XYZ file of C-alpha atoms in Angstrom:
730
model
C -280.990 148.686 61.566
C -279.570 152.206 61.705
C -282.971 153.705 62.406
C -283.454 151.304 65.327
C -279.976 152.177 66.583
C -280.899 155.866 66.548
C -284.062 155.288 68.574
C -282.214 153.082 71.061
C -279.493 155.699 71.593
C -282.121 158.402 72.047
C -283.791 156.355 74.797
C -280.505 155.487 76.548
C -278.563 158.625 75.653
C -277.141 159.322 79.121
C -275.941 155.768 79.636
C -274.465 155.536 76.133
C -272.606 158.830 76.516
C -271.274 157.928 79.966
C -270.029 154.549 78.712
C -268.308 156.226 75.738
C -266.537 158.723 78.005
C -265.384 155.984 80.392
C -264.058 153.954 77.447
C -262.145 156.975 76.151
C -260.665 157.790 79.581
C -259.503 154.221 80.141
C -258.066 154.131 76.609
C -256.168 157.348 77.255
C -254.729 156.084 80.527
C -253.523 152.870 78.903
C -252.526 154.323 75.545
C -250.356 157.157 76.873
C -247.404 154.769 77.165
C -247.558 153.652 73.537
C -244.349 155.435 72.448
C -242.262 153.318 74.795
C -243.510 150.113 73.163
C -242.831 151.077 69.543
C -239.864 150.193 67.327
C -237.849 152.999 65.702
C -238.287 152.211 61.998
C -239.862 148.975 60.761
C -238.724 149.113 57.131
C -236.969 145.723 57.184
C -238.806 142.488 56.395
C -238.338 139.730 58.938
C -237.603 136.457 57.192
C -236.053 138.109 54.133
C -232.511 137.090 53.181
C -231.055 140.394 54.361
C -232.745 140.083 57.747
C -231.679 136.444 58.166
C -228.089 137.438 57.306
C -228.155 140.151 59.962
C -229.578 137.807 62.611
C -226.988 135.095 61.870
C -224.142 137.628 61.971
C -225.397 139.152 65.225
C -225.475 135.761 66.914
C -222.197 134.464 65.496
C -219.668 137.305 65.344
C -218.349 139.812 67.827
C -217.884 142.272 64.967
C -221.236 142.640 63.229
C -223.237 145.339 61.517
C -222.849 148.347 63.817
C -225.776 149.628 65.853
C -224.108 153.030 66.259
C -221.470 155.102 64.508
C -219.838 157.758 66.677
C -217.617 160.360 65.000
C -214.886 162.114 66.982
C -213.367 165.231 65.393
C -210.756 167.776 66.413
C -210.088 171.090 64.689
C -206.391 171.187 65.604
C -205.335 167.577 66.270
C -205.149 164.506 64.059
C -205.787 160.899 64.936
C -202.001 160.439 65.141
C -201.888 162.615 68.263
C -201.652 160.354 71.372
C -204.031 162.645 73.246
C -206.689 162.114 70.543
C -206.322 158.348 70.893
C -206.342 158.439 74.694
C -209.539 160.517 74.801
C -211.464 158.152 72.499
C -210.186 154.869 73.925
C -210.863 156.117 77.451
C -214.522 156.611 76.531
C -214.825 153.218 74.826
C -213.109 151.302 77.634
C -215.450 152.823 80.216
C -218.651 151.701 78.482
C -220.479 149.060 80.549
C -220.655 145.510 79.204
C -224.317 145.412 80.271
C -225.098 147.873 77.476
C -222.305 147.539 74.866
C -221.239 144.164 73.502
C -218.316 145.436 71.464
C -216.622 148.356 69.737
C -214.264 148.892 66.823
C -211.855 151.845 66.614
C -209.052 152.851 64.266
C -206.101 152.372 66.609
C -206.845 148.806 67.704
C -208.238 147.588 64.369
C -205.792 149.339 62.029
C -208.681 150.055 59.601
C -207.726 153.134 57.576
C -211.336 153.471 56.367
C -212.237 154.674 59.885
C -210.081 157.804 59.474
C -211.229 160.930 57.620
C -209.424 162.177 54.557
C -207.873 165.071 56.520
C -207.089 162.749 59.486
C -208.780 165.168 61.913
C -211.691 162.770 62.533
C -212.356 159.106 63.102
C -215.450 157.058 63.680
C -216.008 154.132 66.007
C -218.510 151.328 65.636
C -220.615 150.151 68.586
C -222.904 147.175 69.140
C -225.525 147.203 71.875
C -227.016 144.510 74.069
C -230.453 143.451 72.850
C -232.318 140.993 70.651
C -234.448 143.627 68.905
C -234.484 147.329 68.108
C -236.292 148.296 71.311
C -233.831 146.424 73.507
C -230.869 147.932 71.649
C -232.381 151.391 72.013
C -232.730 150.889 75.766
C -229.064 149.884 75.926
C -228.109 152.930 73.877
C -229.935 155.246 76.259
C -227.793 153.910 79.109
C -224.623 155.140 77.400
C -225.940 158.007 75.277
C -224.566 160.656 77.625
C -221.280 158.801 78.205
C -219.981 158.828 74.638
C -218.532 162.347 74.567
C -214.727 162.569 74.589
C -213.021 165.485 76.335
C -211.705 168.088 73.913
C -213.322 166.462 70.842
C -216.491 167.129 68.905
C -218.693 164.044 69.334
C -221.517 163.219 66.919
C -223.704 160.130 67.374
C -225.352 158.344 64.461
C -226.036 154.950 62.950
C -229.187 152.840 63.085
C -230.019 152.961 66.782
C -229.204 156.633 67.558
C -230.850 157.812 64.310
C -233.918 155.680 65.052
C -234.135 157.174 68.531
C -233.856 160.691 67.105
C -236.564 159.919 64.553
C -238.909 158.687 67.289
C -238.315 161.787 69.393
C -238.835 164.037 66.396
C -242.063 162.263 65.431
C -243.427 162.824 68.939
C -242.479 166.508 68.860
C -243.912 166.988 65.370
C -247.194 165.301 66.269
C -247.542 167.510 69.330
C -246.969 170.583 67.192
C -249.363 169.341 64.490
C -252.094 168.785 67.054
C -251.436 172.143 68.670
C -251.762 173.882 65.306
C -254.675 171.802 64.035
C -257.217 171.971 66.848
C -257.665 175.767 67.001
C -257.664 176.131 63.209
C -260.144 173.276 62.837
C -262.397 174.772 65.476
C -262.445 178.123 63.680
C -263.263 176.434 60.359
C -266.004 174.366 61.974
C -267.515 177.490 63.500
C -267.597 179.001 60.004
C -269.238 175.862 58.608
C -271.855 175.502 61.373
C -272.165 179.102 62.530
C -272.275 178.033 66.190
C -269.864 177.038 68.935
C -271.763 173.982 70.176
C -272.138 172.303 66.774
C -268.532 173.141 65.892
C -267.133 171.472 69.003
C -268.764 168.071 68.451
C -266.672 166.754 65.486
C -263.502 167.771 67.355
C -264.673 165.854 70.414
C -265.213 162.751 68.265
C -261.681 163.178 66.889
C -260.233 163.321 70.391
C -262.094 160.171 71.429
C -260.903 158.257 68.366
C -257.256 159.260 68.934
C -257.350 158.097 72.559
C -258.920 154.794 71.586
C -256.470 154.231 68.731
C -253.466 154.831 70.995
C -254.717 152.103 73.307
C -255.226 149.706 70.388
C -251.697 150.346 69.104
C -250.185 149.776 72.520
C -252.119 146.523 72.832
C -250.840 145.358 69.431
C -247.308 146.377 70.403
C -247.331 143.717 73.118
C -247.541 141.017 70.454
C -245.822 142.419 67.345
C -243.530 145.212 66.189
C -245.293 148.558 65.807
C -243.386 151.314 64.023
C -243.210 154.697 65.710
C -244.462 156.232 62.454
C -247.865 154.595 63.041
C -248.650 157.259 65.630
C -248.545 159.924 62.934
C -251.232 158.067 61.003
C -253.372 157.437 64.085
C -253.258 161.061 65.190
C -253.857 162.697 61.838
C -256.190 160.137 60.257
C -258.197 159.693 63.455
C -258.713 163.428 63.741
C -259.424 163.990 60.040
C -261.838 161.085 59.519
C -263.670 161.728 62.783
C -264.234 165.341 61.784
C -265.512 164.211 58.385
C -267.947 161.774 59.940
C -268.975 164.203 62.665
C -269.582 166.889 60.086
C -271.990 164.688 58.110
C -273.826 163.410 61.182
C -274.279 166.843 62.770
C -275.268 168.467 59.460
C -277.914 165.836 58.735
C -279.296 166.062 62.292
C -279.675 169.831 61.978
C -281.389 169.352 58.609
C -283.842 166.839 60.077
C -284.557 169.116 63.050
C -285.202 172.049 60.701
C -287.770 169.959 58.853
C -289.764 169.795 62.087
C -289.007 166.249 63.254
C -288.913 165.458 66.957
C -285.597 164.639 68.625
C -286.130 160.872 68.435
C -287.345 160.970 64.822
C -284.571 163.331 63.754
C -281.897 161.130 65.305
C -283.397 157.969 63.837
C -283.563 159.528 60.378
C -280.015 160.895 60.753
C -278.555 157.475 61.481
C -280.728 155.825 58.808
C -279.203 158.148 56.202
C -275.956 159.863 57.231
C -275.222 157.143 59.789
C -275.584 154.452 57.173
C -273.282 156.452 54.876
C -270.673 156.814 57.634
C -270.820 153.068 58.357
C -270.358 152.132 54.680
C -267.594 154.681 54.323
C -265.796 153.545 57.485
C -265.881 149.884 56.502
C -264.734 150.697 52.949
C -261.795 152.795 54.184
C -260.871 150.171 56.794
C -260.918 147.408 54.182
C -258.526 149.397 51.989
C -256.203 149.983 54.940
C -256.114 146.316 55.941
C -254.411 145.597 52.614
C -251.172 147.022 54.039
C -251.037 144.101 56.473
C -250.359 141.813 53.485
C -246.780 143.088 53.319
C -244.005 141.624 55.509
C -242.815 145.010 56.776
C -243.509 146.261 60.298
C -243.922 149.794 58.926
C -246.821 148.856 56.638
C -248.387 146.419 59.093
C -248.273 149.122 61.760
C -249.950 151.575 59.419
C -252.664 148.985 58.756
C -253.297 148.355 62.454
C -253.227 152.026 63.377
C -255.233 153.181 60.374
C -257.972 150.582 60.795
C -258.214 151.363 64.509
C -258.459 155.108 63.838
C -261.142 154.745 61.158
C -263.295 152.164 62.940
C -263.137 154.022 66.244
C -264.003 157.281 64.464
C -266.965 155.469 62.927
C -267.945 153.941 66.287
C -267.870 157.209 68.229
C -269.666 159.002 65.356
C -272.467 156.423 65.426
C -272.698 156.006 69.201
C -271.195 158.803 71.304
C -272.044 161.669 68.937
C -275.728 160.654 68.510
C -275.995 160.419 72.301
C -274.815 164.023 72.587
C -277.218 165.089 69.821
C -280.069 163.370 71.664
C -279.220 165.314 74.809
C -278.924 168.617 72.951
C -281.906 168.400 70.593
C -282.707 171.932 69.329
C -279.846 173.279 71.461
C -277.469 171.982 68.803
C -277.692 175.533 67.412
C -276.895 177.133 70.777
C -274.166 179.785 71.044
C -274.637 180.772 67.426
C -272.396 183.629 66.363
C -274.669 184.784 63.562
C -278.103 184.027 62.186
C -278.214 180.484 60.898
C -278.594 179.867 57.197
C -281.012 177.142 56.252
C -279.213 173.810 56.315
C -281.670 172.475 53.724
C -279.967 173.207 50.377
C -281.789 175.155 47.712
C -282.603 173.436 44.433
C -281.014 176.366 42.615
C -277.870 176.755 44.690
C -274.271 177.068 43.514
C -273.493 173.349 43.514
C -276.729 172.600 41.658
C -275.841 175.110 38.942
C -272.261 173.813 38.770
C -273.323 170.216 38.257
C -275.926 171.237 35.689
C -273.281 173.183 33.808
C -270.979 170.150 33.861
C -273.749 167.836 32.645
C -274.547 170.110 29.683
C -271.066 169.361 28.285
C -270.150 166.012 29.868
C -267.731 164.847 27.177
C -265.763 168.109 27.208
C -265.583 168.290 31.009
C -264.699 164.624 31.442
C -262.004 164.839 28.773
C -260.480 167.979 30.292
C -260.460 166.429 33.786
C -258.837 163.215 32.562
C -256.188 165.128 30.583
C -255.363 167.224 33.659
C -255.010 164.175 35.897
C -252.884 162.326 33.329
C -250.621 165.363 32.930
C -250.080 165.477 36.685
C -249.430 161.717 36.662
C -246.731 161.849 33.948
C -243.696 162.132 36.309
C -244.582 158.810 37.936
C -243.221 157.047 34.828
C -239.670 157.886 35.986
C -240.036 157.088 39.686
C -236.863 155.836 41.390
C -237.014 153.830 44.615
C -234.604 153.796 47.549
C -234.589 152.666 51.174
C -234.994 155.024 54.107
C -231.795 156.111 55.814
C -230.603 158.995 57.977
C -231.497 161.443 55.174
C -235.083 161.419 56.407
C -233.789 163.378 59.435
C -233.191 167.147 59.273
C -229.636 168.410 58.863
C -229.712 169.577 62.483
C -230.025 165.973 63.720
C -226.831 164.217 64.771
C -227.812 161.058 62.875
C -228.064 163.065 59.647
C -224.745 164.839 60.355
C -222.981 161.493 60.803
C -224.438 160.260 57.510
C -223.348 163.418 55.685
C -219.825 163.323 57.133
C -219.361 159.664 56.209
C -220.255 160.498 52.615
C -218.032 163.568 52.296
C -215.155 163.293 54.789
C -214.207 159.612 54.788
C -212.720 157.296 52.129
C -215.300 155.642 49.873
C -218.175 157.392 51.626
C -217.742 155.319 54.791
C -217.607 151.565 55.112
C -220.146 149.787 52.909
C -220.178 146.139 51.914
C -222.424 143.436 50.587
C -222.116 140.592 53.080
C -222.531 136.946 52.137
C -223.363 135.034 55.326
C -222.944 131.287 54.798
C -224.135 128.314 56.815
C -221.618 125.520 56.186
C -222.534 121.840 56.624
C -219.282 120.707 58.330
C -218.331 123.824 60.314
C -215.876 126.573 59.434
C -212.853 124.943 61.099
C -212.719 121.887 58.861
C -209.725 122.265 56.488
C -211.813 121.436 53.443
C -214.389 124.053 54.418
C -211.713 126.705 54.939
C -210.343 125.986 51.491
C -213.821 126.118 49.959
C -214.574 129.342 51.836
C -211.384 130.974 50.547
C -212.202 129.937 46.993
C -215.709 131.332 47.350
C -214.312 134.667 48.537
C -212.028 134.777 45.465
C -214.987 134.082 43.177
C -216.989 136.905 44.740
C -214.043 139.289 44.477
C -213.727 138.500 40.792
C -217.380 139.307 39.998
C -217.610 142.388 37.726
C -218.333 145.436 39.884
C -216.736 144.014 43.037
C -213.491 145.611 44.199
C -212.431 142.874 46.619
C -213.847 140.208 48.924
C -212.518 138.721 52.137
C -213.635 136.464 54.964
C -214.582 138.782 57.846
C -216.109 136.316 60.273
C -216.118 132.612 61.042
C -217.636 130.841 64.033
C -219.283 127.427 64.403
C -220.979 126.666 61.129
C -221.452 130.316 60.090
C -219.027 132.367 58.003
C -219.177 135.822 56.460
C -217.582 137.088 53.261
C -217.680 140.888 52.823
C -217.554 142.334 49.319
C -216.271 145.895 48.807
C -217.475 147.838 45.796
C -217.553 151.320 44.306
C -220.726 153.337 43.947
C -223.840 154.013 45.973
C -225.331 151.273 48.168
C -228.898 152.006 47.049
C -228.717 152.079 43.267
C -229.451 150.008 40.205
C -225.750 149.248 39.707
C -225.273 147.930 43.250
C -228.444 145.857 42.926
C -227.130 144.380 39.662
C -223.875 143.535 41.442
C -225.840 141.749 44.167
C -227.611 139.618 41.549
C -224.260 138.652 40.025
C -222.894 137.751 43.459
C -225.896 135.524 44.109
C -225.138 133.640 40.893
C -221.617 132.698 42.043
C -221.074 129.003 42.800
C -221.374 128.134 46.513
C -219.227 125.748 48.567
C -220.753 122.259 48.467
C -223.768 121.984 50.769
C -223.615 125.617 51.874
C -226.561 127.992 52.201
C -225.972 131.713 51.667
C -227.884 134.810 52.832
C -226.854 138.211 51.501
C -227.027 141.168 53.875
C -226.222 144.855 53.967
C -227.972 147.969 52.716
C -228.007 146.867 49.079
C -229.477 143.484 49.959
C -232.152 145.109 52.121
C -233.042 147.438 49.232
C -233.283 144.468 46.850
C -235.407 142.443 49.271
C -237.734 145.397 49.804
C -238.434 145.855 46.093
C -238.741 142.122 45.496
C -241.183 141.524 48.351
C -243.255 144.588 47.530
C -243.492 143.485 43.904
C -244.493 139.955 44.880
C -247.200 141.114 47.319
C -248.629 144.059 45.385
C -250.805 142.049 42.922
C -252.567 140.267 45.788
C -253.157 143.579 47.534
C -254.665 145.113 44.398
C -256.979 142.151 43.794
C -258.103 142.217 47.433
C -258.877 145.948 47.340
C -260.660 145.694 43.989
C -262.874 142.751 44.957
C -263.799 143.935 48.456
C -264.409 147.511 47.340
C -266.577 146.369 44.440
C -268.688 144.177 46.718
C -269.118 146.900 49.348
C -270.108 149.522 46.803
C -272.502 147.139 45.090
C -274.180 146.396 48.422
C -274.321 150.134 49.101
C -275.733 151.260 45.730
C -277.085 148.177 43.944
C -275.268 149.032 40.718
C -272.794 146.989 38.679
C -271.235 150.018 36.954
C -270.818 152.544 39.781
C -268.139 150.516 41.612
C -266.131 150.234 38.374
C -266.506 153.963 37.769
C -265.397 154.715 41.334
C -262.277 152.532 41.104
C -261.285 153.931 37.706
C -261.504 157.501 38.987
C -259.593 156.564 42.129
C -256.762 155.170 40.035
C -256.638 158.407 38.037
C -256.510 160.446 41.235
C -253.805 158.175 42.679
C -251.667 158.379 39.556
C -251.897 162.178 39.595
C -250.923 162.284 43.261
C -247.912 160.007 42.758
C -246.816 162.120 39.808
C -246.845 165.228 41.985
C -244.876 163.418 44.716
C -242.197 162.348 42.226
C -241.953 165.903 40.910
C -241.654 167.343 44.435
C -239.691 164.791 46.455
C -237.648 162.928 43.859
C -236.905 165.945 41.681
C -236.498 168.263 44.669
C -238.994 171.033 43.938
C -240.103 173.180 46.918
C -237.285 171.839 49.113
C -236.874 175.187 50.835
C -240.575 175.762 51.298
C -241.279 172.306 52.740
C -237.995 172.035 54.645
C -236.553 168.809 53.243
C -233.577 167.737 51.148
C -234.344 165.441 48.233
C -232.732 162.007 48.269
C -233.363 161.589 44.537
C -235.712 158.664 45.131
C -238.888 157.568 46.897
C -238.896 155.007 49.719
C -241.082 152.207 48.248
C -243.108 151.574 51.414
C -244.500 155.109 51.218
C -246.368 154.724 47.881
C -247.924 151.499 49.161
C -249.119 153.262 52.312
C -250.413 156.232 50.357
C -252.136 153.969 47.830
C -254.169 152.274 50.564
C -254.955 155.533 52.354
C -255.840 157.564 49.289
C -257.900 154.755 47.776
C -259.834 154.387 51.020
C -260.406 158.104 51.571
C -261.405 158.598 47.934
C -264.086 155.983 48.491
C -265.025 157.973 51.597
C -266.073 160.932 49.437
C -267.536 158.615 46.796
C -269.864 157.101 49.381
C -270.796 160.521 50.805
C -271.733 161.893 47.390
C -273.310 158.871 45.745
C -275.394 157.942 48.794
C -277.155 161.276 48.547
C -277.433 160.997 44.760
C -278.961 157.562 45.131
C -281.395 158.854 47.741
C -282.515 161.502 45.244
C -282.679 158.972 42.391
C -284.975 156.719 44.412
C -287.204 159.727 45.138
C -287.128 161.351 41.672
C -286.379 158.549 39.209
C -284.415 161.027 37.067
C -280.642 160.353 37.000
C -279.677 163.863 35.874
C -281.832 165.608 38.459
C -280.608 163.171 41.096
C -276.984 164.087 40.415
C -277.699 167.819 40.465
C -279.663 167.722 43.718
C -277.275 165.214 45.276
C -274.276 167.411 44.483
C -276.135 170.447 45.798
C -276.882 168.701 49.072
C -273.340 167.380 49.573
C -271.066 169.763 47.637
C -270.623 172.217 50.478
C -270.162 169.411 52.989
C -267.620 167.506 50.893
C -265.661 170.682 50.195
C -265.768 171.621 53.873
C -264.775 168.092 54.891
C -261.842 168.147 52.461
C -260.678 171.524 53.760
C -260.966 170.341 57.350
C -259.082 167.120 56.613
C -256.310 169.088 54.934
C -255.670 171.140 58.070
C -254.019 168.395 60.194
C -252.350 166.941 57.101
C -250.874 170.314 56.203
C -249.714 170.653 59.804
C -247.948 167.300 59.431
C -246.201 168.669 56.349
C -244.391 171.054 58.702
C -242.633 168.046 60.239
C -238.857 167.724 60.095
C -239.048 164.001 59.160
C -239.059 163.345 55.409
C -241.491 160.401 55.654
C -244.046 162.552 57.473
C -243.607 165.491 55.087
C -244.195 163.208 52.093
C -247.218 161.660 53.794
C -248.768 165.041 54.585
C -248.163 166.536 51.141
C -249.347 163.403 49.349
C -252.579 163.257 51.301
C -253.327 166.966 50.834
C -252.764 166.733 47.070
C -254.946 163.623 46.822
C -257.792 165.095 48.878
C -257.824 168.385 46.979
C -257.841 166.608 43.604
C -260.513 164.172 44.715
C -262.855 166.714 46.284
C -262.621 169.123 43.340
C -261.618 167.647 39.981
C -263.015 164.166 40.628
C -266.139 164.590 42.778
C -267.378 167.954 41.501
C -266.435 167.662 37.809
C -265.636 164.127 36.691
C -268.396 162.363 38.660
C -271.293 164.517 37.348
C -269.952 164.258 33.798
C -269.630 160.460 33.915
C -273.001 160.054 35.640
C -274.607 162.224 32.935
C -273.150 159.967 30.248
C -274.284 156.806 32.050
C -277.823 157.999 32.713
C -280.118 155.214 34.002
C -277.433 152.650 33.191
C -275.412 153.946 36.102
C -277.953 152.416 38.474
C -278.562 149.219 36.514
C -278.015 145.677 37.763
C -279.132 142.390 36.152
C -282.115 140.737 37.793
C -280.129 138.062 39.716
C -277.846 140.683 41.248
C -280.832 142.923 41.927
C -282.310 140.116 44.013
C -279.011 139.837 45.896
C -279.128 143.550 46.589
C -282.777 143.433 47.643
C -281.868 140.834 50.244
C -278.425 141.945 51.451
C -278.092 145.564 50.322
C -277.217 148.303 52.801
C -280.063 150.773 52.436
C -280.332 154.410 53.393
C -283.485 153.700 55.389
C -285.802 150.834 56.186
C -288.523 152.300 54.018
C -286.599 152.571 50.783
C -288.321 151.164 47.715
C -285.632 149.151 45.926
C -287.838 148.217 42.927
C -287.745 151.819 41.746
C -284.198 151.137 40.503
C -283.820 149.672 37.002
C -283.516 145.908 36.597
C -282.645 145.945 32.894
C -280.459 148.186 30.733
C -282.540 151.029 29.296
C -282.434 151.590 25.582
C -281.527 155.262 25.988
C -279.112 155.939 28.828
C -278.581 159.638 28.128
C -281.136 161.947 29.707
C -281.899 165.547 28.894
C -280.547 167.975 31.465
C -283.011 169.022 34.126
C -283.259 172.776 34.604
C-alpha cells in the first residue's frame, strides 16, 4: 500500500503539493481566530457535584461564587475614610448592568472579612453576565478598564480576570517559543543534513501541521469547550512530531537515492519503509492521546483533540505533501549543501553499532544498571501530593497572582473560603417546615468536627445554600476529610444536596480521575499491544515496549515531583512551587509520554525487524538496526527538545511543567531506554523476541503492517526456539 502511494504521489506530485498548500492556507485563514473561541481553564468537570452546585447557585442567588475579586488599597487612608468608600462605591455603581449582574462590598454588606488586617485595603466581589466562561470573559472585558478607583491602587483577580491573563500569557509564550524554536531547529537540521534544502523540509511540514491543527481546534470549539492550554500542545507537539517524521522520511529518501534508485523507485521504497514506520508511529501516538478524552474535564479532552489533530496532520503531511516535494526535487534534495555530504548509508562498524555490541556483551549488567537508575529517579513519585490549579500558576507580576497572594497574607483567614452545601428542597424554601429543617441542617453542619460555623447564605424557590466556614487550606487532605464528614450529615427529608467550592472541586477532580484512570490504562494497553503486534508480528515485543515505557514514565514523574512539588530549580525555571501537582497534568503527560515513547520504539524496532528479516540473526539485527537509527533517533530527540525547552521558558506553571516533563521523558527514552535497555533486553530475548504462536502468525501474515510488499514473513520464527540467547556478532 505504501509503495503504491509513493508511486502515485510521484506521478501526481505537482497536483498533490498544490492541494496540500491550498489546504494549509485555508486552515490558516480559518484557524487564526481559534483563541477567541477557547475557554480560559477547563479544569472543572461538568456534571460533577461541585459543578452542579455552582450552576444551581448561579441561577438561584444574586450573591454567588464571585467571578472577579478586585482589591482596592491606599497607603495613607483606611476603609473608614469616607473618601475611600466614595471612590470604590462610585466605581461599582457606574458598572453597566449589561456586563455586571451584582457586586458585594464591605460598606453595604458589613462583612469584616472583606477588610485587610491593617484596614488599608478592601476587596469587592463581582459577578458577570454570561452562561459560560467565554461569555463571562466577554462581559469582563467590557468593564476591565472601568474598575480603577481614583487615588487607590486597584488590582484585579479572581477566576475570570486570572483566566483572561492566563490566556493572554499563553499566547505570548507560544509566540516566543515559536520565535526561539524555528531558527534553532533550522540550524540543528542543517547540521544533521548538511544542506539548506533538506533542512527546510521538516520545518515546512511542522508549519503545515500547526496551521491544520489550529483549524481543527477552532472547529471543535464550535461544539464543545476547548481549553486555551490546548494551543500549547498543538503548537509544540505539531512542530516536534512533524520534524521527527520529516527527518525520517527525508533521511530514508536520501539513502535510497544514494543507492542509485530512480526518483520514483526511491520514493516508493521510502514510503514502503520509513513511510510505513511513520504511519504506525502516528496511529500509535494518536491512540494514546485519545485516551485523555475519557476524562470529564475540558482540559484533558482539549489536549486529546488538539494532540490527535497535531499528530495525524503531521503524519498526513509527512506522507503526502513531503513526498510530493521530494518527488519534485529528486537529486536536488542535497542542493545548497554547506559542506561535503557524508554517506547517509550507515557503516556496519560505526559508533552506534559498536555501542550496541558493547551493551549486548553484558546485557544483564547494562539492563540492571538502567533499571536501577530509572527506579532511583522514580522514587520521589511515592510522595506525590495533588492540588487544583489556581492563580499560583500565574507569575508574581500578574494581577491575578497578586490578588491571590494578598488574600492569603493581608486579609483575615486568608480571604473568604467556604464549603457550600446547595440543596434542592421538595416543598420550596419558604414552607415553614422546610425553613425549620434547613436551620437544623445548618446547625448539624456547623457541629461537624473541623467546621467553624455554618449558616444559610441563600434561599430562592426550591434551592437553598448553607455555607460552612473552616480553618486551614482549601486544597488539603484535612479540608477534603471535612468535606466527607459534611456529606455524611443527615439531610432534610426529601432533599438533594450538592457540595461546591474549591475543596469540593478538588475532591471531585481526584475522585473522577481515579474512577476513569483504570479504563484509560486498559484502553492504552490493549490498543498499543494490538498495533505493535500488527507492526512486528511478535507477542513479546509489545510487552517489552510497555514495560520500558512505564519505567520511563515513573522516572519522569519522580523528577517532576522533585522539581515542582519540592521546589528545586525554582529560580532557574522561573516558577514558585505550590507544594503539589495539579492531577490533570500527570494524566496528560502519561498519554503524551507513552505515545511518544512508542514513537521511538517504532522507529528503532522497525529497522531492527527489517534487518532481522534480511539477516535472520537477532543480535546482528539489533546492532545494525541501532546503527542505522541511532543517529536519527538522537537527532530527533534533540530536535523535539528544542520547542519543548522553549516552552519551559513560559511564565505559566502548567506550561513550564509540561515542557520540563516532556524534555526529561524524551532524553531518558532516547538514551537510557532506546540505546541501552532495548539492546540489552533484545540480546536476552534472542529469537524469542520475534516469536509468535502459529495462529497469531497467521493473523499477522494476513493483517500485519509490513515494511514493504515484498517482505517474506515466513522467515520469522513460528515456534519458541530452544536456545534464545545468541552469541554476539562482531
